[in-house]
Amino acid sequence: MNLLILLLLLLTIISVGYYCFAIYAAIDFFSRPSKINHDFYPPVTILTPICGLEWELETSLISFCQQDYPRYQIIFCLQNQSDPCLNILKKIKNNFPDLDINIVTNPQAIGNNLKISNLANAVAIIKYPILVITDSDIQVKPNYLQQVVEPLQDNSVGLVTCLYTSLTKGFLAAFEALEISTQFHPRVLTAKKIEGIQYAFGSTIVIRKKILEEIGGFLGIADYLADDYQLGNLVSKLGYRVILSDYLVAHRLADVTWRSFFQRQSRWAKCIRVERFWGYLGLIFTQGTVISLALLIATGGVWWSWLICLITWTIRMLMAIIVGVKLLKDQVAKKYLILVPIRDLVSFWLWCYNLVGNTVNWRDYKFELAKGGKLIKLEVK
């Protein structure tokens, strides 16, 4: 047995071990009962940065206006008065006259991350000490606020974040989203089980205003691509706990082209690599689908390599079924489950491709990713 075959065999065995542990971590996470204190309703401010018209934007935003929660403020933040979403925001404000809804339009930029600039421009009118920051492509149910704010009863908790399922339009959007519930979330739950959570997701970030100020406010993360990761990481470094809520929000994704798919996936991959290089390299241990296939080819298809490949792919699919379909109840995972191996092959190719290079395209700009994930603007596209 040569060194290459031995290495591929070892990586395959580790990947199978990862798949099994990820299943265990996910079952453990979702089997814990939620504890809700029906007397804990601190007033909160919801901050939602918006740029342009997204698929079902109005439906997503209205879901935050239908919360079973006594007192909360909503601030929609955008940069441009000519943004086509402004009419939708005004319509929502008029349709919910009893809600405290504010619309902030301000072109001022405090850094290269314009989403964070949008949020910073809303700080002056924030009324309440607890902030719920959420992306505009997120949809929630009426019990959302009560559930995600709940962990803040514990003063050691500095931030709460959420996993998400996918609502998609079009095959490419579904193909891109397939990775979320069948690979990305299992990785997150594995990491949580081993070392806890030290980062956040843009789907939901619940944070006390005073803690946001302790980490330097929005200005402190205004030049970073992964602002959600930075928020969670900075809060964790202050000694506060970051909690992963068991509440699942829905993330909308539509109008995906091969170009936008590639650019978005490359941004995420490169961002992970420049922020956590060894963690990025460690993702090779989660690529059992591809590695077992490489082992099969490298051995010339001997019987035992076929057996190992079959076992690896079976356990990989079990992870997708148990975590993505059964526990997360993700409809994309359920509908496109058969494409998981192909999605794994594409993900592996993207992982290899993004091992080098630090330039990314984001909206209308090209940036260089500096150490730690900081954005340096290079040119307008």
PDB file of C-alpha atoms in Angstrom, residues 8-267:
ATOM      1  CA  LEU A   8      -6.665   8.732   1.398  1.00  0.00           C
ATOM      2  CA  LEU A   9      -7.718   5.789   3.554  1.00  0.00           C
ATOM      3  CA  LEU A  10      -6.902   7.699   6.731  1.00  0.00           C
ATOM      4  CA  LEU A  11      -8.773  10.812   5.560  1.00  0.00           C
ATOM      5  CA  THR A  12     -11.786   8.688   4.618  1.00  0.00           C
ATOM      6  CA  ILE A  13     -11.892   7.023   8.037  1.00  0.00           C
ATOM      7  CA  ILE A  14     -11.673  10.417   9.753  1.00  0.00           C
ATOM      8  CA  SER A  15     -14.484  11.743   7.528  1.00  0.00           C
ATOM      9  CA  VAL A  16     -16.732   8.824   8.455  1.00  0.00           C
ATOM     10  CA  GLY A  17     -15.977   9.530  12.105  1.00  0.00           C
ATOM     11  CA  TYR A  18     -16.920  13.164  11.543  1.00  0.00           C
ATOM     12  CA  TYR A  19     -20.225  12.210   9.885  1.00  0.00           C
ATOM     13  CA  CYS A  20     -21.123   9.989  12.843  1.00  0.00           C
ATOM     14  CA  PHE A  21     -20.181  12.625  15.397  1.00  0.00           C
ATOM     15  CA  ALA A  22     -22.115  15.319  13.500  1.00  0.00           C
ATOM     16  CA  ILE A  23     -25.242  13.151  13.632  1.00  0.00           C
ATOM     17  CA  TYR A  24     -24.756  12.688  17.375  1.00  0.00           C
ATOM     18  CA  ALA A  25     -24.123  16.417  17.936  1.00  0.00           C
ATOM     19  CA  ALA A  26     -27.249  17.388  15.989  1.00  0.00           C
ATOM     20  CA  ILE A  27     -29.494  14.889  17.783  1.00  0.00           C
ATOM     21  CA  ASP A  28     -28.124  16.058  21.130  1.00  0.00           C
ATOM     22  CA  PHE A  29     -28.704  19.726  20.257  1.00  0.00           C
ATOM     23  CA  PHE A  30     -32.297  19.336  19.115  1.00  0.00           C
ATOM     24  CA  SER A  31     -33.298  16.870  21.834  1.00  0.00           C
ATOM     25  CA  ARG A  32     -32.849  19.432  24.593  1.00  0.00           C
ATOM     26  CA  PRO A  33     -36.177  21.007  25.606  1.00  0.00           C
ATOM     27  CA  SER A  34     -36.629  24.740  25.067  1.00  0.00           C
ATOM     28  CA  LYS A  35     -37.140  26.736  28.242  1.00  0.00           C
ATOM     29  CA  ILE A  36     -39.429  29.714  27.850  1.00  0.00           C
ATOM     30  CA  ASN A  37     -40.064  32.215  30.637  1.00  0.00           C
ATOM     31  CA  HIS A  38     -43.381  33.802  29.774  1.00  0.00           C
ATOM     32  CA  ASP A  39     -42.651  36.679  32.147  1.00  0.00           C
ATOM     33  CA  PHE A  40     -39.470  37.725  30.321  1.00  0.00           C
ATOM     34  CA  TYR A  41     -40.377  40.273  27.657  1.00  0.00           C
ATOM     35  CA  PRO A  42     -37.703  42.996  27.629  1.00  0.00           C
ATOM     36  CA  PRO A  43     -38.345  45.666  24.971  1.00  0.00           C
ATOM     37  CA  VAL A  44     -36.175  45.175  21.895  1.00  0.00           C
ATOM     38  CA  THR A  45     -35.168  47.027  18.752  1.00  0.00           C
ATOM     39  CA  ILE A  46     -35.053  45.092  15.481  1.00  0.00           C
ATOM     40  CA  LEU A  47     -32.475  46.389  12.993  1.00  0.00           C
ATOM     41  CA  THR A  48     -32.768  45.276   9.365  1.00  0.00           C
ATOM     42  CA  PRO A  49     -30.347  46.594   6.714  1.00  0.00           C
ATOM     43  CA  ILE A  50     -31.833  46.526   3.214  1.00  0.00           C
ATOM     44  CA  CYS A  51     -30.434  47.038  -0.277  1.00  0.00           C
ATOM     45  CA  GLY A  52     -32.633  46.552  -3.318  1.00  0.00           C
ATOM     46  CA  LEU A  53     -35.618  44.360  -4.041  1.00  0.00           C
ATOM     47  CA  GLU A  54     -35.224  40.755  -3.012  1.00  0.00           C
ATOM     48  CA  TRP A  55     -37.530  37.840  -3.690  1.00  0.00           C
ATOM     49  CA  GLU A  56     -40.600  38.103  -1.429  1.00  0.00           C
ATOM     50  CA  LEU A  57     -39.008  41.006   0.471  1.00  0.00           C
ATOM     51  CA  GLU A  58     -42.371  42.312   1.666  1.00  0.00           C
ATOM     52  CA  THR A  59     -43.420  38.900   3.008  1.00  0.00           C
ATOM     53  CA  SER A  60     -40.149  38.513   4.881  1.00  0.00           C
ATOM     54  CA  LEU A  61     -40.303  41.960   6.476  1.00  0.00           C
ATOM     55  CA  ILE A  62     -43.980  41.651   7.397  1.00  0.00           C
ATOM     56  CA  SER A  63     -43.173  38.519   9.401  1.00  0.00           C
ATOM     57  CA  PHE A  64     -41.260  40.739  11.844  1.00  0.00           C
ATOM     58  CA  CYS A  65     -44.314  42.974  12.167  1.00  0.00           C
ATOM     59  CA  GLN A  66     -46.476  40.067  13.330  1.00  0.00           C
ATOM     60  CA  GLN A  67     -44.603  39.117  16.481  1.00  0.00           C
ATOM     61  CA  ASP A  68     -46.412  37.885  19.562  1.00  0.00           C
ATOM     62  CA  TYR A  69     -44.401  40.294  21.698  1.00  0.00           C
ATOM     63  CA  PRO A  70     -45.587  43.273  23.753  1.00  0.00           C
ATOM     64  CA  ARG A  71     -43.092  46.023  22.944  1.00  0.00           C
ATOM     65  CA  TYR A  72     -40.572  46.313  20.165  1.00  0.00           C
ATOM     66  CA  GLN A  73     -39.235  48.807  17.662  1.00  0.00           C
ATOM     67  CA  ILE A  74     -38.376  48.054  14.033  1.00  0.00           C
ATOM     68  CA  ILE A  75     -35.799  50.077  12.112  1.00  0.00           C
ATOM     69  CA  PHE A  76     -35.401  49.472   8.392  1.00  0.00           C
ATOM     70  CA  CYS A  77     -32.028  50.838   7.256  1.00  0.00           C
ATOM     71  CA  LEU A  78     -31.067  51.700   3.693  1.00  0.00           C
ATOM     72  CA  GLN A  79     -28.592  53.979   1.950  1.00  0.00           C
ATOM     73  CA  ASN A  80     -30.337  55.339  -1.085  1.00  0.00           C
ATOM     74  CA  GLN A  81     -33.564  57.345  -1.394  1.00  0.00           C
ATOM     75  CA  SER A  82     -33.964  55.926  -4.903  1.00  0.00           C
ATOM     76  CA  ASP A  83     -33.785  52.325  -3.684  1.00  0.00           C
ATOM     77  CA  PRO A  84     -36.858  50.522  -5.109  1.00  0.00           C
ATOM     78  CA  CYS A  85     -37.476  48.838  -1.754  1.00  0.00           C
ATOM     79  CA  LEU A  86     -38.388  52.185  -0.164  1.00  0.00           C
ATOM     80  CA  ASN A  87     -41.971  52.028  -1.442  1.00  0.00           C
ATOM     81  CA  ILE A  88     -42.398  48.597   0.139  1.00  0.00           C
ATOM     82  CA  LEU A  89     -41.061  49.882   3.457  1.00  0.00           C
ATOM     83  CA  LYS A  90     -43.473  52.820   3.429  1.00  0.00           C
ATOM     84  CA  LYS A  91     -46.350  50.474   2.601  1.00  0.00           C
ATOM     85  CA  ILE A  92     -45.468  48.212   5.535  1.00  0.00           C
ATOM     86  CA  LYS A  93     -45.236  51.190   7.884  1.00  0.00           C
ATOM     87  CA  ASN A  94     -48.682  52.383   6.770  1.00  0.00           C
ATOM     88  CA  ASN A  95     -50.203  48.911   7.092  1.00  0.00           C
ATOM     89  CA  PHE A  96     -49.004  48.543  10.687  1.00  0.00           C
ATOM     90  CA  PRO A  97     -49.791  51.953  12.226  1.00  0.00           C
ATOM     91  CA  ASP A  98     -49.753  50.588  15.780  1.00  0.00           C
ATOM     92  CA  LEU A  99     -46.184  49.341  15.461  1.00  0.00           C
ATOM     93  CA  ASP A 100     -43.142  51.467  16.160  1.00  0.00           C
ATOM     94  CA  ILE A 101     -41.577  51.305  12.682  1.00  0.00           C
ATOM     95  CA  ASN A 102     -38.814  53.644  11.552  1.00  0.00           C
ATOM     96  CA  ILE A 103     -37.191  53.997   8.135  1.00  0.00           C
ATOM     97  CA  VAL A 104     -33.660  55.387   8.049  1.00  0.00           C
ATOM     98  CA  THR A 105     -32.200  56.473   4.715  1.00  0.00           C
ATOM     99  CA  ASN A 106     -28.632  57.721   4.926  1.00  0.00           C
ATOM    100  CA  PRO A 107     -25.824  57.431   2.331  1.00  0.00           C
ATOM    101  CA  GLN A 108     -23.070  57.931   4.903  1.00  0.00           C
ATOM    102  CA  ALA A 109     -20.521  55.100   4.905  1.00  0.00           C
ATOM    103  CA  ILE A 110     -18.289  54.408   7.897  1.00  0.00           C
ATOM    104  CA  GLY A 111     -16.383  51.593   6.180  1.00  0.00           C
ATOM    105  CA  ASN A 112     -16.242  49.257   3.199  1.00  0.00           C
ATOM    106  CA  ASN A 113     -19.058  47.041   4.489  1.00  0.00           C
ATOM    107  CA  LEU A 114     -22.117  49.071   3.495  1.00  0.00           C
ATOM    108  CA  LYS A 115     -24.465  46.760   5.390  1.00  0.00           C
ATOM    109  CA  ILE A 116     -22.731  47.771   8.622  1.00  0.00           C
ATOM    110  CA  SER A 117     -22.864  51.424   7.566  1.00  0.00           C
ATOM    111  CA  ASN A 118     -26.633  51.053   7.207  1.00  0.00           C
ATOM    112  CA  LEU A 119     -26.860  49.693  10.745  1.00  0.00           C
ATOM    113  CA  ALA A 120     -24.595  52.408  12.140  1.00  0.00           C
ATOM    114  CA  ASN A 121     -26.795  55.095  10.604  1.00  0.00           C
ATOM    115  CA  ALA A 122     -29.727  53.808  12.670  1.00  0.00           C
ATOM    116  CA  VAL A 123     -27.991  53.886  16.060  1.00  0.00           C
ATOM    117  CA  ALA A 124     -29.179  57.405  16.894  1.00  0.00           C
ATOM    118  CA  ILE A 125     -32.846  56.370  17.005  1.00  0.00           C
ATOM    119  CA  ILE A 126     -32.491  53.033  18.810  1.00  0.00           C
ATOM    120  CA  LYS A 127     -34.874  53.062  21.780  1.00  0.00           C
ATOM    121  CA  TYR A 128     -34.260  49.809  23.606  1.00  0.00           C
ATOM    122  CA  PRO A 129     -31.272  48.087  25.266  1.00  0.00           C
ATOM    123  CA  ILE A 130     -31.569  44.787  23.397  1.00  0.00           C
ATOM    124  CA  LEU A 131     -30.897  44.693  19.655  1.00  0.00           C
ATOM    125  CA  VAL A 132     -32.075  42.037  17.223  1.00  0.00           C
ATOM    126  CA  ILE A 133     -30.087  42.343  13.998  1.00  0.00           C
ATOM    127  CA  THR A 134     -31.366  40.345  11.060  1.00  0.00           C
ATOM    128  CA  ASP A 135     -30.844  40.201   7.305  1.00  0.00           C
ATOM    129  CA  SER A 136     -33.638  41.313   4.995  1.00  0.00           C
ATOM    130  CA  ASP A 137     -33.941  37.870   3.367  1.00  0.00           C
ATOM    131  CA  ILE A 138     -35.017  36.223   6.627  1.00  0.00           C
ATOM    132  CA  GLN A 139     -38.587  35.167   7.449  1.00  0.00           C
ATOM    133  CA  VAL A 140     -39.781  34.238  10.935  1.00  0.00           C
ATOM    134  CA  LYS A 141     -42.848  33.039  12.845  1.00  0.00           C
ATOM    135  CA  PRO A 142     -44.771  35.023  15.496  1.00  0.00           C
ATOM    136  CA  ASN A 143     -42.922  33.358  18.406  1.00  0.00           C
ATOM    137  CA  TYR A 144     -39.498  34.396  17.070  1.00  0.00           C
ATOM    138  CA  LEU A 145     -38.717  37.328  19.363  1.00  0.00           C
ATOM    139  CA  GLN A 146     -39.774  35.533  22.520  1.00  0.00           C
ATOM    140  CA  GLN A 147     -37.567  32.540  21.727  1.00  0.00           C
ATOM    141  CA  VAL A 148     -34.396  34.304  20.574  1.00  0.00           C
ATOM    142  CA  VAL A 149     -34.411  36.863  23.405  1.00  0.00           C
ATOM    143  CA  GLU A 150     -34.969  34.194  26.069  1.00  0.00           C
ATOM    144  CA  PRO A 151     -31.264  33.313  26.672  1.00  0.00           C
ATOM    145  CA  LEU A 152     -30.495  36.920  27.655  1.00  0.00           C
ATOM    146  CA  GLN A 153     -32.082  36.268  31.048  1.00  0.00           C
ATOM    147  CA  ASP A 154     -28.621  34.988  31.912  1.00  0.00           C
ATOM    148  CA  ASN A 155     -26.276  37.950  32.272  1.00  0.00           C
ATOM    149  CA  SER A 156     -23.311  35.818  31.200  1.00  0.00           C
ATOM    150  CA  VAL A 157     -24.872  35.551  27.733  1.00  0.00           C
ATOM    151  CA  GLY A 158     -23.652  38.282  25.415  1.00  0.00           C
ATOM    152  CA  LEU A 159     -25.087  37.208  22.077  1.00  0.00           C
ATOM    153  CA  VAL A 160     -27.669  34.816  20.625  1.00  0.00           C
ATOM    154  CA  THR A 161     -27.675  33.556  17.046  1.00  0.00           C
ATOM    155  CA  CYS A 162     -29.698  31.095  14.934  1.00  0.00           C
ATOM    156  CA  LEU A 163     -29.387  28.400  12.318  1.00  0.00           C
ATOM    157  CA  TYR A 164     -31.625  28.654   9.284  1.00  0.00           C
ATOM    158  CA  THR A 165     -33.477  26.606   6.719  1.00  0.00           C
ATOM    159  CA  SER A 166     -33.870  27.599   3.081  1.00  0.00           C
ATOM    160  CA  LEU A 167     -36.709  28.872   0.920  1.00  0.00           C
ATOM    161  CA  THR A 168     -35.572  28.954  -2.698  1.00  0.00           C
ATOM    162  CA  LYS A 169     -36.747  29.847  -6.181  1.00  0.00           C
ATOM    163  CA  GLY A 170     -35.079  28.105  -9.095  1.00  0.00           C
ATOM    164  CA  PHE A 171     -32.843  25.067  -9.376  1.00  0.00           C
ATOM    165  CA  LEU A 172     -29.517  26.868  -8.907  1.00  0.00           C
ATOM    166  CA  ALA A 173     -30.746  28.554  -5.734  1.00  0.00           C
ATOM    167  CA  ALA A 174     -31.787  25.166  -4.360  1.00  0.00           C
ATOM    168  CA  PHE A 175     -28.499  23.585  -5.426  1.00  0.00           C
ATOM    169  CA  GLU A 176     -26.557  26.309  -3.625  1.00  0.00           C
ATOM    170  CA  ALA A 177     -28.735  26.111  -0.509  1.00  0.00           C
ATOM    171  CA  LEU A 178     -28.492  22.308  -0.359  1.00  0.00           C
ATOM    172  CA  GLU A 179     -25.096  22.633   1.317  1.00  0.00           C
ATOM    173  CA  ILE A 180     -26.487  24.677   4.226  1.00  0.00           C
ATOM    174  CA  SER A 181     -28.565  22.053   6.008  1.00  0.00           C
ATOM    175  CA  THR A 182     -26.688  18.974   4.815  1.00  0.00           C
ATOM    176  CA  GLN A 183     -23.078  20.071   5.384  1.00  0.00           C
ATOM    177  CA  PHE A 184     -22.652  23.572   6.842  1.00  0.00           C
ATOM    178  CA  HIS A 185     -25.017  23.187   9.800  1.00  0.00           C
ATOM    179  CA  PRO A 186     -23.648  19.737  10.730  1.00  0.00           C
ATOM    180  CA  ARG A 187     -20.199  21.361  10.865  1.00  0.00           C
ATOM    181  CA  VAL A 188     -21.545  24.131  13.098  1.00  0.00           C
ATOM    182  CA  LEU A 189     -23.224  21.678  15.472  1.00  0.00           C
ATOM    183  CA  THR A 190     -20.063  19.579  15.606  1.00  0.00           C
ATOM    184  CA  ALA A 191     -17.986  22.645  16.479  1.00  0.00           C
ATOM    185  CA  LYS A 192     -20.537  23.667  19.104  1.00  0.00           C
ATOM    186  CA  LYS A 193     -20.364  20.260  20.746  1.00  0.00           C
ATOM    187  CA  ILE A 194     -16.567  20.290  20.832  1.00  0.00           C
ATOM    188  CA  GLU A 195     -15.682  23.887  21.699  1.00  0.00           C
ATOM    189  CA  GLY A 196     -18.867  25.955  21.872  1.00  0.00           C
ATOM    190  CA  ILE A 197     -19.869  28.797  19.560  1.00  0.00           C
ATOM    191  CA  GLN A 198     -17.622  31.843  19.199  1.00  0.00           C
ATOM    192  CA  TYR A 199     -19.214  33.469  16.161  1.00  0.00           C
ATOM    193  CA  ALA A 200     -22.641  34.447  14.863  1.00  0.00           C
ATOM    194  CA  PHE A 201     -24.780  34.215  11.731  1.00  0.00           C
ATOM    195  CA  GLY A 202     -26.404  37.135   9.936  1.00  0.00           C
ATOM    196  CA  SER A 203     -29.728  35.298  10.030  1.00  0.00           C
ATOM    197  CA  THR A 204     -30.142  36.541  13.615  1.00  0.00           C
ATOM    198  CA  ILE A 205     -27.882  38.346  16.057  1.00  0.00           C
ATOM    199  CA  VAL A 206     -29.361  39.269  19.439  1.00  0.00           C
ATOM    200  CA  ILE A 207     -27.032  41.478  21.453  1.00  0.00           C
ATOM    201  CA  ARG A 208     -27.264  43.981  24.295  1.00  0.00           C
ATOM    202  CA  LYS A 209     -26.577  47.521  23.143  1.00  0.00           C
ATOM    203  CA  LYS A 210     -24.048  48.051  25.931  1.00  0.00           C
ATOM    204  CA  ILE A 211     -22.069  44.999  24.804  1.00  0.00           C
ATOM    205  CA  LEU A 212     -22.086  46.261  21.220  1.00  0.00           C
ATOM    206  CA  GLU A 213     -20.612  49.488  22.560  1.00  0.00           C
ATOM    207  CA  GLU A 214     -17.995  47.525  24.531  1.00  0.00           C
ATOM    208  CA  ILE A 215     -16.639  45.967  21.335  1.00  0.00           C
ATOM    209  CA  GLY A 216     -16.419  49.343  19.605  1.00  0.00           C
ATOM    210  CA  GLY A 217     -19.883  49.566  18.099  1.00  0.00           C
ATOM    211  CA  PHE A 218     -20.530  49.036  14.417  1.00  0.00           C
ATOM    212  CA  LEU A 219     -17.451  51.104  13.596  1.00  0.00           C
ATOM    213  CA  GLY A 220     -15.276  48.296  14.935  1.00  0.00           C
ATOM    214  CA  ILE A 221     -16.497  45.868  12.253  1.00  0.00           C
ATOM    215  CA  ALA A 222     -17.260  48.305   9.421  1.00  0.00           C
ATOM    216  CA  ASP A 223     -14.364  47.133   7.246  1.00  0.00           C
ATOM    217  CA  TYR A 224     -14.886  43.385   7.629  1.00  0.00           C
ATOM    218  CA  LEU A 225     -16.649  41.121   5.155  1.00  0.00           C
ATOM    219  CA  ALA A 226     -17.866  38.574   7.732  1.00  0.00           C
ATOM    220  CA  ASP A 227     -19.415  41.110  10.089  1.00  0.00           C
ATOM    221  CA  ASP A 228     -21.523  38.412  11.740  1.00  0.00           C
ATOM    222  CA  TYR A 229     -18.448  36.311  12.523  1.00  0.00           C
ATOM    223  CA  GLN A 230     -16.673  39.378  13.907  1.00  0.00           C
ATOM    224  CA  LEU A 231     -19.580  40.320  16.175  1.00  0.00           C
ATOM    225  CA  GLY A 232     -19.771  36.875  17.717  1.00  0.00           C
ATOM    226  CA  ASN A 233     -16.014  36.513  18.006  1.00  0.00           C
ATOM    227  CA  LEU A 234     -15.491  39.909  19.657  1.00  0.00           C
ATOM    228  CA  VAL A 235     -18.293  39.260  22.150  1.00  0.00           C
ATOM    229  CA  SER A 236     -16.768  35.877  22.977  1.00  0.00           C
ATOM    230  CA  LYS A 237     -13.334  37.440  23.497  1.00  0.00           C
ATOM    231  CA  LEU A 238     -14.843  39.773  26.096  1.00  0.00           C
ATOM    232  CA  GLY A 239     -15.767  36.703  28.128  1.00  0.00           C
ATOM    233  CA  TYR A 240     -19.478  36.599  27.322  1.00  0.00           C
ATOM    234  CA  ARG A 241     -21.191  33.420  26.160  1.00  0.00           C
ATOM    235  CA  VAL A 242     -22.466  33.113  22.599  1.00  0.00           C
ATOM    236  CA  ILE A 243     -25.626  30.994  22.480  1.00  0.00           C
ATOM    237  CA  LEU A 244     -26.893  29.062  19.477  1.00  0.00           C
ATOM    238  CA  SER A 245     -30.682  29.138  19.754  1.00  0.00           C
ATOM    239  CA  ASP A 246     -32.668  26.091  18.700  1.00  0.00           C
ATOM    240  CA  TYR A 247     -35.067  28.429  16.889  1.00  0.00           C
ATOM    241  CA  LEU A 248     -34.817  28.070  13.102  1.00  0.00           C
ATOM    242  CA  VAL A 249     -35.438  31.040  10.843  1.00  0.00           C
ATOM    243  CA  ALA A 250     -36.077  30.753   7.098  1.00  0.00           C
ATOM    244  CA  HIS A 251     -33.600  32.198   4.609  1.00  0.00           C
ATOM    245  CA  ARG A 252     -34.755  33.169   1.113  1.00  0.00           C
ATOM    246  CA  LEU A 253     -32.541  32.682  -1.924  1.00  0.00           C
ATOM    247  CA  ALA A 254     -33.530  33.344  -5.533  1.00  0.00           C
ATOM    248  CA  ASP A 255     -32.302  34.637  -8.900  1.00  0.00           C
ATOM    249  CA  VAL A 256     -29.068  32.659  -8.638  1.00  0.00           C
ATOM    250  CA  THR A 257     -26.814  32.426 -11.693  1.00  0.00           C
ATOM    251  CA  TRP A 258     -23.663  30.342 -12.019  1.00  0.00           C
ATOM    252  CA  ARG A 259     -21.696  33.579 -11.730  1.00  0.00           C
ATOM    253  CA  SER A 260     -23.419  34.736  -8.533  1.00  0.00           C
ATOM    254  CA  PHE A 261     -23.203  31.201  -7.117  1.00  0.00           C
ATOM    255  CA  PHE A 262     -19.463  31.055  -7.726  1.00  0.00           C
ATOM    256  CA  GLN A 263     -18.798  34.579  -6.420  1.00  0.00           C
ATOM    257  CA  ARG A 264     -20.839  34.107  -3.238  1.00  0.00           C
ATOM    258  CA  GLN A 265     -19.327  30.717  -2.443  1.00  0.00           C
ATOM    259  CA  SER A 266     -15.826  32.050  -3.135  1.00  0.00           C
ATOM    260  CA  ARG A 267     -16.395  35.021  -0.823  1.00  0.00           C
TER     261      ARG A 267
END
